[in-house]
Amino acid sequence: MLFAVLFNLLLLSLSTALALPLDESRGTCTKPQLRREWRDLSRADRKSYVAAVLCMKKKPSSIGLSTSLYDDFPWVHNKLTNEIHFVASFLPWHRYFISIYEQALKGCGYSGVATYWDWTRDVASMPSSPVFSPINGFGGNGSPDKAMQLDGNTQRCVADGPLKDLQLPYFGDNAEPHCLLRTFNAGGEDAGDMLSPNYTPDAVEQVMQSQDYDSFRIALESGPHGAIHAALGGDMSPATAPNDPLFFLHHAQVDRLWWLWQQESPLVRTREYAGIRTQDQLDGVIPPGAQVTDLLHMAGLASDIKVEELLTTQNRRLCYRY
Ligand SMILES: [Cu+2]
């Protein structure tokens, strides 16, 4: 009798012990965090966000470089560029990258949530977007008074706002210490329309009409996504674009558009994934198509995980919505 009671107790404790990991793997995310647009954050959250960005410059590299934690992000993004751009993994890889960056910000005292920049709200006058505010933003266009030559191009240093004294070690494939560069619209006399026809609400609506994952990814990546990188110029142009903290707000908007597209038919679109796996075509051989079981590499910044873990923003790994 006593044995039976003990045995039952043992069974009970075993089943509770087992219940937790099972529940987790089922992917419980009951209270997703809400990601807000930059200008909808409280002033305190914006201040704390920028402070955390600068704090990352004071922390050591997490991947064994001689540079800072801040610099790990452009370095890794540049190293992996051919396997994360113009291929299927563009969207899930950047989704993961933003969440890793968000964790790093939290490690630097930021108590809020990752935030996005909805550039469709700025088409009327891009240079006056609140993200470029020197007080509650990331500073504006580079100054013609602080120009420098880099890889044969004239570039301009951001000379206002909290990032004006940043020293960045990497530019593309080169170790080139430089200031934070922004050269709006390729540096003409004025900023022009900053390619805004490519990211108006109408242009984005066109992208959202895409009927399958591959055409959606292509339309978004080469349309509005690429236009913003080109319009800001400077550090946003080469594959070390995460040098500019606006990269992460820009890519959270790209992620948000993917999320919105998925919401239109969640059962289908949170499973949908297709397209080419790699840019590299050896001897003209077309590589096999992308699969949800493909591994996304992070070059040591975080563990490599499968695409299927990133197709929804609400599971055991991610827990947010827009
Ligand atoms: Cu990228």
Short mmCIF file of C-alpha atoms and ligand atoms in Angstrom, two decimals:
data_model
loop_
_atom_site.label_atom_id
_atom_site.label_comp_id
_atom_site.label_asym_id
_atom_site.label_seq_id
_atom_site.Cartn_x
_atom_site.Cartn_y
_atom_site.Cartn_z
CA MET A 1 0.00 0.00 0.00
CA LEU A 2 2.71 2.41 1.05
CA PHE A 3 4.66 1.35 -1.99
CA ALA A 4 1.66 2.11 -4.22
CA VAL A 5 1.27 5.59 -2.71
CA LEU A 6 4.94 6.31 -3.13
CA PHE A 7 4.87 4.95 -6.63
CA ASN A 8 1.94 7.22 -7.51
CA LEU A 9 3.72 10.18 -6.00
CA LEU A 10 6.76 9.34 -8.05
CA LEU A 11 4.66 9.13 -11.20
CA LEU A 12 3.01 12.43 -10.38
CA SER A 13 6.32 14.22 -9.88
CA LEU A 14 7.71 12.65 -13.02
CA SER A 15 4.78 13.84 -15.06
CA THR A 16 5.05 17.41 -13.71
CA ALA A 17 8.75 17.38 -14.45
CA LEU A 18 8.02 16.27 -17.98
CA ALA A 19 5.09 18.62 -18.44
CA LEU A 20 7.16 21.81 -18.45
CA PRO A 21 9.46 21.15 -21.39
CA LEU A 22 6.57 19.66 -23.33
CA ASP A 23 4.52 22.77 -22.81
CA GLU A 24 7.42 24.91 -23.87
CA SER A 25 8.04 22.99 -27.06
CA ARG A 26 4.38 23.34 -27.92
CA GLY A 27 5.21 27.03 -28.18
CA THR A 28 3.31 28.93 -25.57
CA CYS A 29 3.43 32.69 -25.97
CA THR A 30 0.30 33.92 -24.33
CA LYS A 31 1.27 37.55 -23.80
CA PRO A 32 3.17 38.75 -26.89
CA GLN A 33 5.04 42.03 -26.48
CA LEU A 34 3.79 44.84 -28.67
CA ARG A 35 6.39 46.47 -30.90
CA ARG A 36 5.63 50.14 -31.45
CA GLU A 37 6.73 52.71 -33.99
CA TRP A 38 9.61 54.95 -32.90
CA ARG A 39 7.53 58.13 -32.70
CA ASP A 40 4.92 56.36 -30.59
CA LEU A 41 7.41 55.47 -27.85
CA SER A 42 7.48 57.54 -24.70
CA ARG A 43 10.27 60.08 -24.53
CA ALA A 44 11.81 58.07 -21.68
CA ASP A 45 11.83 54.89 -23.78
CA ARG A 46 13.46 56.69 -26.72
CA LYS A 47 16.16 58.08 -24.43
CA SER A 48 16.73 54.69 -22.84
CA TYR A 49 16.93 53.03 -26.28
CA VAL A 50 19.63 55.39 -27.52
CA ALA A 51 21.54 55.09 -24.24
CA ALA A 52 21.51 51.29 -24.61
CA VAL A 53 22.79 51.58 -28.20
CA LEU A 54 25.75 53.65 -26.98
CA CYS A 55 26.31 51.30 -24.04
CA MET A 56 26.92 48.44 -26.48
CA LYS A 57 30.01 50.32 -27.65
CA LYS A 58 31.45 49.92 -24.14
CA LYS A 59 30.88 46.17 -23.95
CA PRO A 60 33.37 43.62 -25.27
CA SER A 61 32.72 41.62 -28.40
CA SER A 62 30.69 38.46 -27.79
CA ILE A 63 32.41 36.65 -30.68
CA GLY A 64 36.05 37.20 -29.81
CA LEU A 65 36.78 40.27 -31.93
CA SER A 66 39.00 43.05 -30.61
CA THR A 67 36.12 45.48 -31.15
CA SER A 68 32.90 46.04 -29.16
CA LEU A 69 29.57 44.22 -28.87
CA TYR A 70 28.10 47.07 -30.98
CA ASP A 71 30.50 46.22 -33.80
CA ASP A 72 29.67 42.49 -33.71
CA PHE A 73 26.40 43.20 -35.53
CA PRO A 74 27.80 44.90 -38.67
CA TRP A 75 30.67 42.41 -38.72
CA VAL A 76 28.41 39.34 -38.63
CA HIS A 77 25.92 40.82 -41.10
CA ASN A 78 28.72 41.57 -43.54
CA LYS A 79 30.37 38.17 -43.12
CA LEU A 80 27.10 36.36 -43.93
CA THR A 81 25.83 38.77 -46.56
CA ASN A 82 25.70 36.31 -49.48
CA GLU A 83 23.60 33.79 -47.61
CA ILE A 84 21.07 36.25 -46.16
CA HIS A 85 20.30 38.66 -49.03
CA PHE A 86 18.49 38.04 -52.31
CA VAL A 87 17.63 34.57 -51.04
CA ALA A 88 14.70 33.01 -49.17
CA SER A 89 16.30 33.40 -45.73
CA PHE A 90 16.33 37.21 -45.98
CA LEU A 91 13.17 37.53 -43.88
CA PRO A 92 13.66 34.90 -41.14
CA TRP A 93 17.38 35.67 -40.74
CA HIS A 94 16.73 39.36 -40.15
CA ARG A 95 13.79 38.54 -37.86
CA TYR A 96 16.21 36.55 -35.70
CA PHE A 97 18.95 39.19 -35.95
CA ILE A 98 16.60 41.89 -34.60
CA SER A 99 15.60 39.72 -31.65
CA ILE A 100 19.28 39.11 -30.81
CA TYR A 101 19.91 42.86 -30.98
CA GLU A 102 16.90 43.47 -28.74
CA GLN A 103 18.43 41.11 -26.15
CA ALA A 104 21.72 43.01 -26.35
CA LEU A 105 19.87 46.31 -25.79
CA LYS A 106 18.17 44.80 -22.75
CA GLY A 107 21.57 43.73 -21.46
CA CYS A 108 22.44 47.41 -21.69
CA GLY A 109 19.55 48.61 -19.55
CA TYR A 110 16.80 49.10 -22.13
CA SER A 111 13.55 47.96 -20.56
CA GLY A 112 11.33 48.47 -23.62
CA VAL A 113 10.66 46.39 -26.70
CA ALA A 114 12.27 46.49 -30.18
CA THR A 115 10.84 49.34 -32.22
CA TYR A 116 10.26 49.99 -35.90
CA TRP A 117 10.40 52.93 -38.28
CA ASP A 118 7.36 53.19 -40.53
CA TRP A 119 8.92 55.20 -43.34
CA THR A 120 5.60 55.34 -45.22
CA ARG A 121 4.71 58.08 -42.71
CA ASP A 122 7.64 60.20 -43.90
CA VAL A 123 7.30 60.24 -47.68
CA ALA A 124 6.21 63.89 -47.76
CA SER A 125 9.51 65.00 -46.24
CA MET A 126 11.92 62.24 -45.47
CA PRO A 127 14.77 64.39 -44.03
CA SER A 128 12.38 65.74 -41.38
CA SER A 129 11.41 62.28 -40.11
CA PRO A 130 11.45 62.14 -36.29
CA VAL A 131 14.02 59.32 -36.46
CA PHE A 132 16.54 61.96 -37.62
CA SER A 133 15.86 64.27 -34.70
CA PRO A 134 19.07 65.34 -32.93
CA ILE A 135 17.20 65.39 -29.60
CA ASN A 136 14.77 62.47 -29.61
CA GLY A 137 16.23 60.49 -32.48
CA PHE A 138 19.44 59.32 -34.11
CA GLY A 139 20.66 62.57 -35.69
CA GLY A 140 20.27 63.52 -39.34
CA ASN A 141 22.07 63.67 -42.66
CA GLY A 142 25.86 63.81 -42.71
CA SER A 143 27.30 67.30 -42.79
CA PRO A 144 29.08 68.59 -45.93
CA ASP A 145 31.51 70.27 -43.50
CA LYS A 146 32.53 66.84 -42.22
CA ALA A 147 33.17 64.98 -45.44
CA MET A 148 35.61 62.15 -45.93
CA GLN A 149 36.78 59.92 -48.77
CA LEU A 150 36.00 56.25 -48.36
CA ASP A 151 36.48 53.62 -51.06
CA GLY A 152 36.64 56.39 -53.66
CA ASN A 153 33.35 58.03 -52.63
CA THR A 154 32.76 61.29 -50.81
CA GLN A 155 30.89 60.47 -47.60
CA ARG A 156 29.54 62.71 -44.85
CA CYS A 157 29.72 62.27 -41.09
CA VAL A 158 26.61 62.67 -38.96
CA ALA A 159 27.41 65.84 -37.01
CA ASP A 160 24.39 66.21 -34.73
CA GLY A 161 22.54 64.12 -32.18
CA PRO A 162 23.75 61.39 -29.83
CA LEU A 163 25.75 59.41 -32.42
CA LYS A 164 27.95 62.22 -33.70
CA ASP A 165 31.08 60.98 -31.90
CA LEU A 166 30.73 57.30 -32.80
CA GLN A 167 33.85 55.56 -34.05
CA LEU A 168 33.09 52.60 -36.30
CA PRO A 169 35.80 50.10 -37.21
CA TYR A 170 34.25 48.26 -40.19
CA PHE A 171 33.07 49.45 -43.60
CA GLY A 172 32.13 46.63 -45.97
CA ASP A 173 34.95 44.09 -46.14
CA ASN A 174 37.50 46.57 -44.89
CA ALA A 175 38.75 47.59 -41.49
CA GLU A 176 38.31 51.35 -41.96
CA PRO A 177 37.83 53.38 -38.81
CA HIS A 178 35.27 56.09 -39.55
CA CYS A 179 32.50 58.26 -38.17
CA LEU A 180 28.82 57.34 -38.64
CA LEU A 181 28.12 58.18 -42.27
CA ARG A 182 24.87 59.33 -43.85
CA THR A 183 24.88 60.68 -47.36
CA PHE A 184 21.21 61.15 -48.18
CA ASN A 185 20.21 60.27 -51.72
CA ALA A 186 23.81 59.75 -52.84
CA GLY A 187 24.90 63.19 -51.65
CA GLY A 188 23.41 65.64 -54.15
CA GLU A 189 23.06 69.31 -53.30
CA ASP A 190 19.75 68.63 -51.58
CA ALA A 191 18.21 65.40 -50.37
CA GLY A 192 15.77 65.27 -53.29
CA ASP A 193 12.81 62.93 -52.89
CA MET A 194 15.05 60.28 -51.31
CA LEU A 195 13.60 57.62 -53.61
CA SER A 196 10.29 57.99 -51.79
CA PRO A 197 8.09 56.73 -54.66
CA ASN A 198 9.46 53.29 -53.71
CA TYR A 199 8.05 53.33 -50.19
CA THR A 200 4.78 55.25 -50.30
CA PRO A 201 1.72 53.58 -48.75
CA ASP A 202 0.66 52.70 -52.31
CA ALA A 203 4.01 51.14 -53.16
CA VAL A 204 3.87 49.07 -49.97
CA GLU A 205 0.29 48.04 -50.76
CA GLN A 206 1.54 46.68 -54.08
CA VAL A 207 4.08 44.54 -52.22
CA MET A 208 1.37 43.29 -49.85
CA GLN A 209 -0.65 42.04 -52.80
CA SER A 210 1.98 39.37 -53.47
CA GLN A 211 0.35 35.96 -53.41
CA ASP A 212 3.23 33.72 -52.37
CA TYR A 213 6.27 33.90 -50.09
CA ASP A 214 8.92 34.09 -52.79
CA SER A 215 7.30 36.93 -54.75
CA PHE A 216 6.54 38.78 -51.49
CA ARG A 217 10.15 38.48 -50.30
CA ILE A 218 11.53 39.64 -53.67
CA ALA A 219 9.12 42.61 -53.94
CA LEU A 220 9.83 43.75 -50.39
CA GLU A 221 13.59 43.24 -50.44
CA SER A 222 14.32 44.87 -53.76
CA GLY A 223 11.55 47.48 -53.44
CA PRO A 224 11.04 49.54 -50.26
CA HIS A 225 13.78 47.76 -48.28
CA GLY A 226 16.50 48.50 -50.83
CA ALA A 227 15.27 52.05 -51.45
CA ILE A 228 15.66 53.03 -47.79
CA HIS A 229 19.22 51.68 -47.66
CA ALA A 230 20.09 53.61 -50.83
CA ALA A 231 18.29 56.81 -49.78
CA LEU A 232 20.19 57.08 -46.49
CA GLY A 233 23.49 56.14 -48.10
CA GLY A 234 26.72 56.26 -46.08
CA ASP A 235 26.90 53.39 -43.63
CA MET A 236 23.48 52.10 -44.72
CA SER A 237 24.84 51.15 -48.16
CA PRO A 238 27.48 48.43 -47.67
CA ALA A 239 26.83 45.09 -45.95
CA THR A 240 28.04 46.60 -42.67
CA ALA A 241 24.75 48.58 -42.60
CA PRO A 242 24.05 47.60 -38.95
CA ASN A 243 26.70 50.25 -38.19
CA ASP A 244 23.76 52.66 -38.32
CA PRO A 245 21.31 51.94 -35.46
CA LEU A 246 18.52 52.92 -37.87
CA PHE A 247 19.21 49.62 -39.63
CA PHE A 248 17.37 47.82 -36.84
CA LEU A 249 14.34 50.14 -36.94
CA HIS A 250 14.25 49.81 -40.71
CA HIS A 251 14.44 46.03 -40.58
CA ALA A 252 11.82 45.83 -37.84
CA GLN A 253 9.51 47.63 -40.30
CA VAL A 254 10.42 45.05 -42.97
CA ASP A 255 9.66 42.35 -40.38
CA ARG A 256 6.38 44.07 -39.54
CA LEU A 257 5.32 44.06 -43.18
CA TRP A 258 6.07 40.32 -43.35
CA TRP A 259 4.05 39.87 -40.14
CA LEU A 260 1.12 41.87 -41.59
CA TRP A 261 1.28 39.84 -44.79
CA GLN A 262 1.22 36.62 -42.73
CA GLN A 263 -1.77 37.87 -40.71
CA GLU A 264 -3.89 38.00 -43.85
CA SER A 265 -3.87 34.21 -43.97
CA PRO A 266 -2.05 32.99 -40.86
CA LEU A 267 -2.57 29.25 -41.23
CA VAL A 268 -1.06 29.25 -44.69
CA ARG A 269 1.46 32.04 -44.47
CA THR A 270 3.11 31.16 -41.15
CA ARG A 271 4.12 27.89 -42.80
CA GLU A 272 5.05 29.25 -46.17
CA TYR A 273 8.71 29.44 -47.15
CA ALA A 274 10.29 29.06 -50.60
CA GLY A 275 12.82 30.42 -53.05
CA ILE A 276 16.53 30.13 -53.63
CA ARG A 277 18.76 29.04 -50.75
CA THR A 278 22.02 30.66 -51.75
CA GLN A 279 23.40 33.25 -54.13
CA ASP A 280 26.35 31.05 -54.92
CA GLN A 281 25.84 29.02 -58.07
CA LEU A 282 28.88 26.86 -58.62
CA ASP A 283 29.57 26.18 -62.28
CA GLY A 284 26.09 27.25 -63.26
CA VAL A 285 24.48 24.51 -61.17
CA ILE A 286 21.28 25.77 -59.61
CA PRO A 287 21.34 24.95 -55.88
CA PRO A 288 18.38 23.16 -54.28
CA GLY A 289 15.44 25.28 -53.17
CA ALA A 290 15.07 26.63 -49.64
CA GLN A 291 13.43 24.45 -46.96
CA VAL A 292 12.01 25.28 -43.53
CA THR A 293 14.62 22.93 -42.07
CA ASP A 294 17.48 25.07 -43.43
CA LEU A 295 19.83 26.25 -40.71
CA LEU A 296 20.31 29.99 -40.26
CA HIS A 297 23.90 30.82 -39.35
CA MET A 298 24.72 33.52 -36.84
CA ALA A 299 28.54 33.33 -36.83
CA GLY A 300 28.61 32.89 -33.06
CA LEU A 301 26.37 35.84 -32.19
CA ALA A 302 23.64 33.38 -31.14
CA SER A 303 22.92 29.72 -31.77
CA ASP A 304 22.21 28.66 -35.34
CA ILE A 305 18.54 27.73 -35.64
CA LYS A 306 16.15 26.40 -38.25
CA VAL A 307 13.97 28.64 -40.38
CA GLU A 308 10.84 26.88 -39.08
CA GLU A 309 11.43 28.41 -35.64
CA LEU A 310 11.05 31.89 -37.08
CA LEU A 311 8.02 31.65 -39.30
CA THR A 312 5.79 32.92 -36.52
CA THR A 313 6.55 35.66 -33.98
CA GLN A 314 4.70 33.80 -31.24
CA ASN A 315 6.34 30.58 -30.13
CA ARG A 316 8.76 29.45 -27.46
CA ARG A 317 11.58 31.51 -29.03
CA LEU A 318 9.85 34.71 -30.10
CA CYS A 319 6.93 36.39 -28.39
CA TYR A 320 5.90 39.67 -29.96
CA ARG A 321 3.44 41.24 -32.35
CA TYR A 322 2.99 44.56 -34.09
CU CU B 1 20.64 42.60 -44.22
#
